[in-house]
Short mmCIF file of C-alpha atoms in Angstrom, two decimals:
data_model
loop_
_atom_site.label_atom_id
_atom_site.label_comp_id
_atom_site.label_asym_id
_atom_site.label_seq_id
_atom_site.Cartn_x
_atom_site.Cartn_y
_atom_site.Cartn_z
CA UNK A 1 104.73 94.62 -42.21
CA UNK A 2 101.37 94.67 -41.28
CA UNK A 3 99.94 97.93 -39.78
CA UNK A 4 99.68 98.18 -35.37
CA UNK A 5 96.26 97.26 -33.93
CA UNK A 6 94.81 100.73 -32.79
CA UNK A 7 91.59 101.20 -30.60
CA UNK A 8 90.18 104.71 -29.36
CA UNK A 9 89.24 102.92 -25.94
CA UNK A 10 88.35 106.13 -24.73
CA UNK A 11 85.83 107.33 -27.29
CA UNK A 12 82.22 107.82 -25.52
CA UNK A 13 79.22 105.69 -26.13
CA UNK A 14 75.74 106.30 -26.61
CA UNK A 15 73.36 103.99 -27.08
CA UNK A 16 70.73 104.54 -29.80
CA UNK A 17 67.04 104.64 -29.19
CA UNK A 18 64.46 103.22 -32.13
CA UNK A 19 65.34 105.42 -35.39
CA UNK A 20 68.28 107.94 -34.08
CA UNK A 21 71.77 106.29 -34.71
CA UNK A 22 71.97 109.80 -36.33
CA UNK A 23 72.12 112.06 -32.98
CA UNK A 24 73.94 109.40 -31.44
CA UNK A 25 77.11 108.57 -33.92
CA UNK A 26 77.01 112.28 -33.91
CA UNK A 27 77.17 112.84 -30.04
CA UNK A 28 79.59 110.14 -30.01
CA UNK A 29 82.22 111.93 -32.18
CA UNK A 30 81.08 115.67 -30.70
CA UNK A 31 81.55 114.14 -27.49
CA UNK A 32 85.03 112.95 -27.83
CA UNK A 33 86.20 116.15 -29.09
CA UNK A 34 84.96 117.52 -25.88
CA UNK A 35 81.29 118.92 -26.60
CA UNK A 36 78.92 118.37 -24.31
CA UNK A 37 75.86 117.12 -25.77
CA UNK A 38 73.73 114.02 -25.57
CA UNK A 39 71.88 112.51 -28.58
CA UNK A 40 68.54 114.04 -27.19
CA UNK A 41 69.97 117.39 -27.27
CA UNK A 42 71.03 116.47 -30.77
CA UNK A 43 67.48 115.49 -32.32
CA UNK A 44 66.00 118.62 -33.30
CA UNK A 45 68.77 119.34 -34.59
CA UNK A 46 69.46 116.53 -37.31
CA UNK A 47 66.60 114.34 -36.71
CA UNK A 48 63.66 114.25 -39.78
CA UNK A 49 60.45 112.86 -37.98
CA UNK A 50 58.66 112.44 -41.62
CA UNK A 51 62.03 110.27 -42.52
CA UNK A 52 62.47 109.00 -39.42
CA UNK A 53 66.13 109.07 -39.62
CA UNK A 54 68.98 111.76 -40.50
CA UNK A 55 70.65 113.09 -43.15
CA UNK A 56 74.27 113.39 -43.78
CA UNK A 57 74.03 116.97 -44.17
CA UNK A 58 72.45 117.83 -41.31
CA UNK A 59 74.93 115.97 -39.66
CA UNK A 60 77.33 117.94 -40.76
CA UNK A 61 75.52 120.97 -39.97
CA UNK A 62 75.02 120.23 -36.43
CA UNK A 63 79.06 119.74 -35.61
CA UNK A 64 79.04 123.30 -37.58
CA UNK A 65 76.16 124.10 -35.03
CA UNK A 66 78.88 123.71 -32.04
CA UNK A 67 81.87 125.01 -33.65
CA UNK A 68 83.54 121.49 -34.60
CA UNK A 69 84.76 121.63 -38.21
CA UNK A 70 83.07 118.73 -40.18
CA UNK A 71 85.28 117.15 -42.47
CA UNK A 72 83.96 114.65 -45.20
CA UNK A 73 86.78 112.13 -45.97
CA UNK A 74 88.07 110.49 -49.34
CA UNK A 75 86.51 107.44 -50.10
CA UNK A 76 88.79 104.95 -49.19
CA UNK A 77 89.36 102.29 -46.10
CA UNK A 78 93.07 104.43 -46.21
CA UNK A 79 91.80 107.92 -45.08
CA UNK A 80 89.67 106.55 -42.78
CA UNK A 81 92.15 104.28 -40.98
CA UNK A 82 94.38 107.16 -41.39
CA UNK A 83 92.34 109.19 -39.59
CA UNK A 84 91.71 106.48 -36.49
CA UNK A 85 95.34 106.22 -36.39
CA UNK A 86 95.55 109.92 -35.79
CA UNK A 87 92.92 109.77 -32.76
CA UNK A 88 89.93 110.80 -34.84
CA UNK A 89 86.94 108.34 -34.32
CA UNK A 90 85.03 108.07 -38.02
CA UNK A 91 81.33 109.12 -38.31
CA UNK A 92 80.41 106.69 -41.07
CA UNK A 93 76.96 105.57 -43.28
CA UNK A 94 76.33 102.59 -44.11
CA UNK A 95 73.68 100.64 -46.20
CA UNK A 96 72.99 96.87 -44.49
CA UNK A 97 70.51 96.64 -47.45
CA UNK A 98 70.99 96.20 -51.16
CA UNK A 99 71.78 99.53 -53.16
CA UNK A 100 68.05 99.28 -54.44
CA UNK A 101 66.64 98.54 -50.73
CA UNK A 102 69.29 100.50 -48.43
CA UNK A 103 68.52 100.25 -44.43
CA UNK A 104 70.87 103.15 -43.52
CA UNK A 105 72.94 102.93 -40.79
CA UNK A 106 75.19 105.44 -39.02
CA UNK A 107 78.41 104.32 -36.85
CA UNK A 108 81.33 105.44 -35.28
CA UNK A 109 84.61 103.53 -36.52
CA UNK A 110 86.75 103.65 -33.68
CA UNK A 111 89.75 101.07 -33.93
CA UNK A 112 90.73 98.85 -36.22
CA UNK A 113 92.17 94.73 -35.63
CA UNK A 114 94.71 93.47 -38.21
CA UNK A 115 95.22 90.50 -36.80
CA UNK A 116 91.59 89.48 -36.80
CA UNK A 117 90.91 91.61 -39.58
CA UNK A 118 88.40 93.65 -38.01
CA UNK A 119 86.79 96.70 -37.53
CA UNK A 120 85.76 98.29 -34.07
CA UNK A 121 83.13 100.60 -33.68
CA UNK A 122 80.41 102.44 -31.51
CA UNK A 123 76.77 101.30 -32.85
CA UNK A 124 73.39 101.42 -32.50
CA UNK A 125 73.14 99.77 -29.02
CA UNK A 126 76.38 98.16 -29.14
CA UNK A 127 78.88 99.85 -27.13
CA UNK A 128 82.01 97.82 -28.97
CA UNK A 129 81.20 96.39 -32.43
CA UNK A 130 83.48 94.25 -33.82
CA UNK A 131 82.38 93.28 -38.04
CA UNK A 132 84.81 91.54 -40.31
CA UNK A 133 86.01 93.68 -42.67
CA UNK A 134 84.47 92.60 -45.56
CA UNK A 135 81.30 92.83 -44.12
CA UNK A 136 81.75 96.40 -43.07
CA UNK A 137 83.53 97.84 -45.65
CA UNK A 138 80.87 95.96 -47.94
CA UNK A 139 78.18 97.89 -45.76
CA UNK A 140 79.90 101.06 -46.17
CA UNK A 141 80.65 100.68 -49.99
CA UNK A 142 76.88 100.65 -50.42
CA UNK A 143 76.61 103.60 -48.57
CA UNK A 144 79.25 105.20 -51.04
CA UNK A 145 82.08 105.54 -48.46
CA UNK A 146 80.84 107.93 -46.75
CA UNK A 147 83.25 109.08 -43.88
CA UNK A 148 83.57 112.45 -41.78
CA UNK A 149 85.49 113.37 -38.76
CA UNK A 150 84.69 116.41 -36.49
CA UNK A 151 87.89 118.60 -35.84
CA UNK A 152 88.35 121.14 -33.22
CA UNK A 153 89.52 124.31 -34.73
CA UNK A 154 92.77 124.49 -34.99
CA UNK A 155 93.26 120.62 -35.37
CA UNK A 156 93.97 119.26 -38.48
CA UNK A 157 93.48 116.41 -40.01
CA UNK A 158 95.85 113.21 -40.99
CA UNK A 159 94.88 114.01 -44.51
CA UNK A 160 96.84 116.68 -46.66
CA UNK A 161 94.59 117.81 -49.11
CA UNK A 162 94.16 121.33 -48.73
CA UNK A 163 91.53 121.94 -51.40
CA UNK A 164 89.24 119.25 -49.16
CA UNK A 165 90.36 121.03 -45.89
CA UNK A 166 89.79 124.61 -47.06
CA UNK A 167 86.45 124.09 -48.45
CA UNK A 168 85.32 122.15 -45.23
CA UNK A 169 86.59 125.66 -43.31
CA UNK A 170 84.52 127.94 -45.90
CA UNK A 171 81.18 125.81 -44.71
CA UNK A 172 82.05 126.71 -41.29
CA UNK A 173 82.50 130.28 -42.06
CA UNK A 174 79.19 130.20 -44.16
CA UNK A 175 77.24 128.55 -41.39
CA UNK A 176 78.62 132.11 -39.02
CA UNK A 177 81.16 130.34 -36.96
CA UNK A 178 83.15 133.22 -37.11
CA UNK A 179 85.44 132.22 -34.43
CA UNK A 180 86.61 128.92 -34.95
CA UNK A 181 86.21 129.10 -38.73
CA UNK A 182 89.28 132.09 -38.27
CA UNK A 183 91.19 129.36 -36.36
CA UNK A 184 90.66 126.97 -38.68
CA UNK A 185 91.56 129.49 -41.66
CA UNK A 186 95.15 130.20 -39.45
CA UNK A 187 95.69 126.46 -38.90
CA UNK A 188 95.47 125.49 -42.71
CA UNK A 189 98.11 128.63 -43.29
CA UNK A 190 100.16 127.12 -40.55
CA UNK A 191 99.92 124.02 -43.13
CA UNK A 192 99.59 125.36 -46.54
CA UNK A 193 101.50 128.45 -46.00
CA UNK A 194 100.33 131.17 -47.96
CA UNK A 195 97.48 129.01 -49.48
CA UNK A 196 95.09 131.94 -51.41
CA UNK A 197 92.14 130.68 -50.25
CA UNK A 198 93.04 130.52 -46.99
CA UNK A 199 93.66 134.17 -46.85
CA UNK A 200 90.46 135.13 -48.56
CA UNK A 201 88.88 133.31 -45.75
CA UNK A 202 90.88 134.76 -42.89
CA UNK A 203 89.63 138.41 -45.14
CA UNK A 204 86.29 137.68 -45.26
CA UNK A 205 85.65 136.68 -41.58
CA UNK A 206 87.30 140.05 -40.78
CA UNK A 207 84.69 141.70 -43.19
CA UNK A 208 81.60 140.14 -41.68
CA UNK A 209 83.07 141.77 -38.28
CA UNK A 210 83.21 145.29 -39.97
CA UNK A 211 87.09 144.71 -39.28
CA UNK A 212 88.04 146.37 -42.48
CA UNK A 213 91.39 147.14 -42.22
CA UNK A 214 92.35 143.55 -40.90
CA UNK A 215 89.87 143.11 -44.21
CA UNK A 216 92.52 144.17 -46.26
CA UNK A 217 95.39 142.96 -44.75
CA UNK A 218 94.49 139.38 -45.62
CA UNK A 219 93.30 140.73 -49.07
CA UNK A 220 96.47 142.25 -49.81
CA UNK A 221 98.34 139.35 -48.09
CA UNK A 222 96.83 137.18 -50.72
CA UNK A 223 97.16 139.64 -54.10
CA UNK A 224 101.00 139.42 -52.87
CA UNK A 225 100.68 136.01 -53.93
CA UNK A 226 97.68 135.86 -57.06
CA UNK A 227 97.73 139.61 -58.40
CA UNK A 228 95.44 138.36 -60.42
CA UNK A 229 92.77 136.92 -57.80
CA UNK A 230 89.36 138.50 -58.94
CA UNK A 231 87.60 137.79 -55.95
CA UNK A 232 90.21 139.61 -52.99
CA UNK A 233 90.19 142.25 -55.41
CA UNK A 234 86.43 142.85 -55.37
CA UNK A 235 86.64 142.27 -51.85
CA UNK A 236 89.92 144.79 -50.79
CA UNK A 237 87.52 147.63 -53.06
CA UNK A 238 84.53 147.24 -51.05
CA UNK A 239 86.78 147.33 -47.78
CA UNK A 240 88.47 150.19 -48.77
CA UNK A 241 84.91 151.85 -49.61
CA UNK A 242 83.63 151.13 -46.45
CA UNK A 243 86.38 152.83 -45.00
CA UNK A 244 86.11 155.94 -46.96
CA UNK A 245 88.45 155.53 -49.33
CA UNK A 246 87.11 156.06 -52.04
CA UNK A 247 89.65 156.73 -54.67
CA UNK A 248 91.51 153.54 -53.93
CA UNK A 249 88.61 151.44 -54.16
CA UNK A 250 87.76 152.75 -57.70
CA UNK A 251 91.43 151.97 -58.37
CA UNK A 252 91.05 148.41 -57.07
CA UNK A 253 87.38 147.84 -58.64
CA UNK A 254 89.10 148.56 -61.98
CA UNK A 255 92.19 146.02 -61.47
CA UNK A 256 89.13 143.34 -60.29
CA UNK A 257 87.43 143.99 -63.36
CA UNK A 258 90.20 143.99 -65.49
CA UNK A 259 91.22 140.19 -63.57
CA UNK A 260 87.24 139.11 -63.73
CA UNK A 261 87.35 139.37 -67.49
CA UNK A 262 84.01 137.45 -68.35
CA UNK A 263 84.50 135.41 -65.84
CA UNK A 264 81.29 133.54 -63.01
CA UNK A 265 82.89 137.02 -60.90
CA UNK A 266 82.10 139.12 -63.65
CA UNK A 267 79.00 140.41 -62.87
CA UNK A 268 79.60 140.52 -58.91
CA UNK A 269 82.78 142.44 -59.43
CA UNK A 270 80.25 144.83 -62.22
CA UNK A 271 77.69 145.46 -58.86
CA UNK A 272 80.64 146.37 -56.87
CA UNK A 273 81.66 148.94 -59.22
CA UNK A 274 78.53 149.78 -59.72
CA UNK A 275 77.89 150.22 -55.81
CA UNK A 276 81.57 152.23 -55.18
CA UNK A 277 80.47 154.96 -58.26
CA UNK A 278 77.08 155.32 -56.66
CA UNK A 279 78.62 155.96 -53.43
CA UNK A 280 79.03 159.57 -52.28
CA UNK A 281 82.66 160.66 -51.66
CA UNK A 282 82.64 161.88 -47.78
CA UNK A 283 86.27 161.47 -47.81
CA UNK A 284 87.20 158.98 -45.56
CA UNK A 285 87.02 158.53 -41.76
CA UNK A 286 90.16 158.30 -40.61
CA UNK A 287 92.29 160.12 -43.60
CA UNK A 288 95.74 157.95 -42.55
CA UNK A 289 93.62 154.80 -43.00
CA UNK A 290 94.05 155.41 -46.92
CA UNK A 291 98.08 156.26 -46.76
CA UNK A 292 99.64 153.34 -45.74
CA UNK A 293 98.28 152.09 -49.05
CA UNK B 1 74.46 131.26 -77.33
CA UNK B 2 70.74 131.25 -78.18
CA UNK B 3 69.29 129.71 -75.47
CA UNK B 4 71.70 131.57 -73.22
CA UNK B 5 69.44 134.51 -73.92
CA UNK B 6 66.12 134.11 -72.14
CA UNK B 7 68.26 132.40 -69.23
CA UNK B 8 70.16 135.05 -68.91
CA UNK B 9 67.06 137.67 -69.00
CA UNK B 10 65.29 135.44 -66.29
CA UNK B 11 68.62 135.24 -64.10
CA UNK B 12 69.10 139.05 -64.29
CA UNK B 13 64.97 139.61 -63.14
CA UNK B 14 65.56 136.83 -60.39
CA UNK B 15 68.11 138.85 -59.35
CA UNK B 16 67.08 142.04 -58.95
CA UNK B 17 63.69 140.43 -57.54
CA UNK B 18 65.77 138.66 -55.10
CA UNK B 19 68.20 140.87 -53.76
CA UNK B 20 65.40 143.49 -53.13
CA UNK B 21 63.47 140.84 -51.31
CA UNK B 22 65.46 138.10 -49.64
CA UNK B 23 68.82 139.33 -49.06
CA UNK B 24 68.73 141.76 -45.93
CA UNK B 25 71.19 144.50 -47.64
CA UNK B 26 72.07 145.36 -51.24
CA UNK B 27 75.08 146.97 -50.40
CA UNK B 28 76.26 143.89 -48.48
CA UNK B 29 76.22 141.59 -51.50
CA UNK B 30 79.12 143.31 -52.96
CA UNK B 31 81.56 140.65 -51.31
CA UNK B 32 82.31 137.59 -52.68
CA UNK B 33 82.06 134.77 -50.28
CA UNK B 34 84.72 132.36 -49.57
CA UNK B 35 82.50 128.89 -50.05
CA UNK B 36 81.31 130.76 -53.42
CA UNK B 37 84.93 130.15 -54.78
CA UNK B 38 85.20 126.20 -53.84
CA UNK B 39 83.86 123.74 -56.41
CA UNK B 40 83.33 125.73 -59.69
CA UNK B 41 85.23 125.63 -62.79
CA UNK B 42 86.99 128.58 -63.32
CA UNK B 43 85.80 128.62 -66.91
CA UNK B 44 81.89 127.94 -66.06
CA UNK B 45 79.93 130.31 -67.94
CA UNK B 46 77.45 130.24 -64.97
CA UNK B 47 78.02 133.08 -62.94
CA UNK B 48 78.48 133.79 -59.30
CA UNK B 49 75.33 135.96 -58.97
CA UNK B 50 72.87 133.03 -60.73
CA UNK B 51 74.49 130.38 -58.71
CA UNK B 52 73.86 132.81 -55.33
CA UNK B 53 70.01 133.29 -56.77
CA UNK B 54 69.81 129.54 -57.34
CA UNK B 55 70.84 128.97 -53.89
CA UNK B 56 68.46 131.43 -52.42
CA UNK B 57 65.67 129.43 -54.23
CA UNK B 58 67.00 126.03 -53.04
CA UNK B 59 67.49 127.28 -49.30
CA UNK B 60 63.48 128.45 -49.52
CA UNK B 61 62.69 124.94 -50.92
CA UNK B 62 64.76 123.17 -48.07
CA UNK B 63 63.27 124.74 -45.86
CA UNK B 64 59.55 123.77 -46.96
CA UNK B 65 61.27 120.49 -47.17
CA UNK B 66 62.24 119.93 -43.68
CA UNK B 67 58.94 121.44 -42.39
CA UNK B 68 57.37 118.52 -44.16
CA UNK B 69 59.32 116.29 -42.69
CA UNK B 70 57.98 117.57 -39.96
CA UNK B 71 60.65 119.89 -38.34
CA UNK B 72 59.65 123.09 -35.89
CA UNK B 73 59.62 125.91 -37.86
CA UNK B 74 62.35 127.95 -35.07
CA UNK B 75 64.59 124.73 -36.03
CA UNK B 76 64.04 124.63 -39.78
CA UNK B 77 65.83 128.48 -39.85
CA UNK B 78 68.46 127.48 -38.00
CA UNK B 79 69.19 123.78 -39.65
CA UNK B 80 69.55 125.59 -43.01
CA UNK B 81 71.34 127.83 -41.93
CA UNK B 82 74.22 125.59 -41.01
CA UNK B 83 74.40 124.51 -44.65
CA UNK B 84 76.16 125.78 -47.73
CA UNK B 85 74.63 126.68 -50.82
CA UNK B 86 76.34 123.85 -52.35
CA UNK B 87 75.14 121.02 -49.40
CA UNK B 88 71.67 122.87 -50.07
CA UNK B 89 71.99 122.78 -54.07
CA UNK B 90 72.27 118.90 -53.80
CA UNK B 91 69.81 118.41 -51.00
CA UNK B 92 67.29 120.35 -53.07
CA UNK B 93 67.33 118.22 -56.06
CA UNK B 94 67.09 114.88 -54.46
CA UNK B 95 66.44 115.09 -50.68
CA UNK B 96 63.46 112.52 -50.91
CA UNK B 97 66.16 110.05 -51.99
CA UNK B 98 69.19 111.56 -50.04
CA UNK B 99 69.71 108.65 -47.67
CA UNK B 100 68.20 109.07 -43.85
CA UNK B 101 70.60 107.16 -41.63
CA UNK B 102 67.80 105.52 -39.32
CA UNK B 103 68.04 101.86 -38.56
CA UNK B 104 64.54 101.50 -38.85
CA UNK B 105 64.61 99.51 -41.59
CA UNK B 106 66.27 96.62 -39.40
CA UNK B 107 63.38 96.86 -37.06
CA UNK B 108 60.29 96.56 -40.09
CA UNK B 109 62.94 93.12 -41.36
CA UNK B 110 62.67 92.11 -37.99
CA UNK B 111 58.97 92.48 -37.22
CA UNK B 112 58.04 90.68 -40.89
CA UNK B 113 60.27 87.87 -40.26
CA UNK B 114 58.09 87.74 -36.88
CA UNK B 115 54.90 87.68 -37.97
CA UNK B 116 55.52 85.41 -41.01
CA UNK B 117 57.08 82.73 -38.24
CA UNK B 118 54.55 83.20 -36.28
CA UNK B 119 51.59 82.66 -39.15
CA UNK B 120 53.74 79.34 -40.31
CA UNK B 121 53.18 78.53 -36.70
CA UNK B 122 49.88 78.77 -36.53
CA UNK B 123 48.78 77.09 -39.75
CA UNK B 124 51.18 74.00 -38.52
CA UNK B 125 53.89 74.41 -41.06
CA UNK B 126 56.59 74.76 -38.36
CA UNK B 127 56.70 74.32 -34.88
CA UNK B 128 59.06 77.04 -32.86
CA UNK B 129 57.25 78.28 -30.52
CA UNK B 130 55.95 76.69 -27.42
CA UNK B 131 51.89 76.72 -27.35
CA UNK B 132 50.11 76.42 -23.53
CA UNK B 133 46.89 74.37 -23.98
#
């Protein structure tokens, strides 16, 4: 059977000046999610004067920039339709030159036309492209597939690979989204219930607030599931040191040692040991705090 | 294992230079991040505090990047700073290659095309566009 005809009619447009189809595929897709932001407010943000164009990072930096979780997709005409079909319009590259003389090119895929065999998009100063597709997906193989959707925390996407959707969150939580990145984190539980990394995300967050008991929590939450989880267990000592605890966190330095072995964590979870046996023992702040343990 | 050694020495110096230098608090880099744990293999003998050293070194040379480029310095900050250390690891290596969606290359096509029509013209090899005497 072949597949319905879908169109996102109601996906914005903004016409590119000379050089920026970067800041405006990018408003386009920030703009449907709800952002407001033109593609001029978006140039010193992503645009490269001395390349006079935009790179895909940057792109992705800037929907990071205004709490919209960039998501790069899987490199196949599948995800991508997938994602249309699910309401998401498709940032995309492409490469209307040859692989060794690319003209870049970014668009917004925004429907798709079996019938016709076509594929709709927002570009450059087109409002609604239609290319063949064999001519766009030619355009975009050159450009290595590149695909990425914007989300708005906690929206997921059509895809189900969590590995792909957790690591997107953990750029959003490294760029200091705190906020949505927490969402996101809760969303991908809601998913992947349980899911480790999710919970040393949700732990993490709550450390960069100086939440330290929440901290812990999540920590604990995920040891439940990966006693042997190097990483929370470095983590759930320093928490409990900067609580006061002091005894615990020795405790719980020695099990993350013990679980980093000669592992890459080794010689993080070493300076954390190193840092809770420097530390003075004040006893802790709030004595209860290190009972419920 | 050999050549592991002086590595090894430089990484250790690197990071002991760096933490006291770039990183605002040692007692803050106790925690391991979140994005640190994405995209490694668990068996890599690499560990997490070169890779975080590396990064700092890539993030510096970003940033000189995209001033050259010829970014605002209160934007530069601030662009890299939405980044991971691994989006910055691969921007590092190759960001003179890293393809600049720009459309600008349509427009030089354009303009050649143009002015080679327009010199066939003129020499009388073709005859497209309309000359006033």
């Amino acid at each position: 059977m072949e597949p319905a005809r879908i169109e996102l009619t109601a996906v914005p447009f903004f016409p590119q000046d000379r050089y920026q189809c970067g800041p405006a595929a990018l408003a386009t897709v920030l703009a449907a999610t709800g952002v407001a932001v033109t593609p001029d407010e978006l140039v010193p943000q992503v645009y490269l004067p001395g390349r006079r164009g935009s790179l895909q990072a940057e792109l992705v930096g800037s929907a990071r920039r205004h709490d919209r979780l960039p998501y790069i997709l899987a490199s196949t005409t599948d995800a991508l339709l997938r994602e249309v079909r699910a309401g998401y319009p498709v940032l995309v590259l492409q490469n209307f030159g040859f692989r060794s003389a690319p003209i870049w090119h970014f668009a917004v895929v925004v429907g798709f036309d079996p019938a016709h065999r076509q594929y709709i998009l927002r570009s450059g100063t087109k409002a609604r492209e239609t290319l063949a597709a064999g001519r766009f997906e030619a355009t975009w193989r050159r450009a290595d597939s590149w695909a990425m959707i914007a989300l708005t925390p906690p929206q997921l996407p059509a895809d189900t690979d969590s590995q792909r959707y957790l690591e997107a969150v953990s750029g959003l939580e490294a760029a200091g989204r705190a906020q949505p990145a927490e969402m996101a984190y809760r969303a991908g539980l809601s998913r992947w219930p349980d899911d480790p990394r999710a919970w040393l995300g949700l732990g993490n967050i709550a450390w960069s607030q100086g939440h330290w008991r929440e901290a812990r929590t999540a920590y604990r939450e995920l040891l439940r599931h990966e006693p042997d989880n190097a990483a929370a267990r470095n983590n759930l000592a320093l928490a409990l040191l900067r609580e006061g605890c002091r005894e615990l966190a020795e405790e719980e330095i020695g099990r993350a040692l013990a679980s980093a072995g000669s592992g890459r964590f080794a010689l993080a979870v070493a300076d954390s040991a190193a840092e809770i046996r420097a530390s003075p023992d004040v006893g802790p702040k709030d004595p209860a705090a290190c009972e419920d343990h | 294992m050999r050549a592991l050694m002086p590595r090894t020495l430089v990484a250790v110096t690197m990071v002991a230079f760096v933490s006291s230098s770039i990183l605002p608090a040692v007692a803050q880099a106790g925690i391991i991040s979140t994005a640190s744990t994405f995209g490694f293999d668990t068996q890599e003998a690499r560990s997490a505090n070169l890779a975080k050293v590396q990064a700092q070194l890539a993030r510096a040379e970003v940033q000189k990047s995209l001033a050259a480029y010829g970014v605002t310095p209160e934007q530069v900050q601030a662009r890299v700073a939405a980044l991971t250390d691994r989006e910055i690891g691969s921007l590092a290596q190759r960001i003179d290659q890293a393809p600049a969606g720009a459309d600008g290359g349509i427009l030089a096509v354009i303009g050649i095309v143009f002015v080679v029509l327009l010199i066939l013209d003129y020499i009388g090899v073709i005859h497209i566009f309309t000359h006033r005497r």
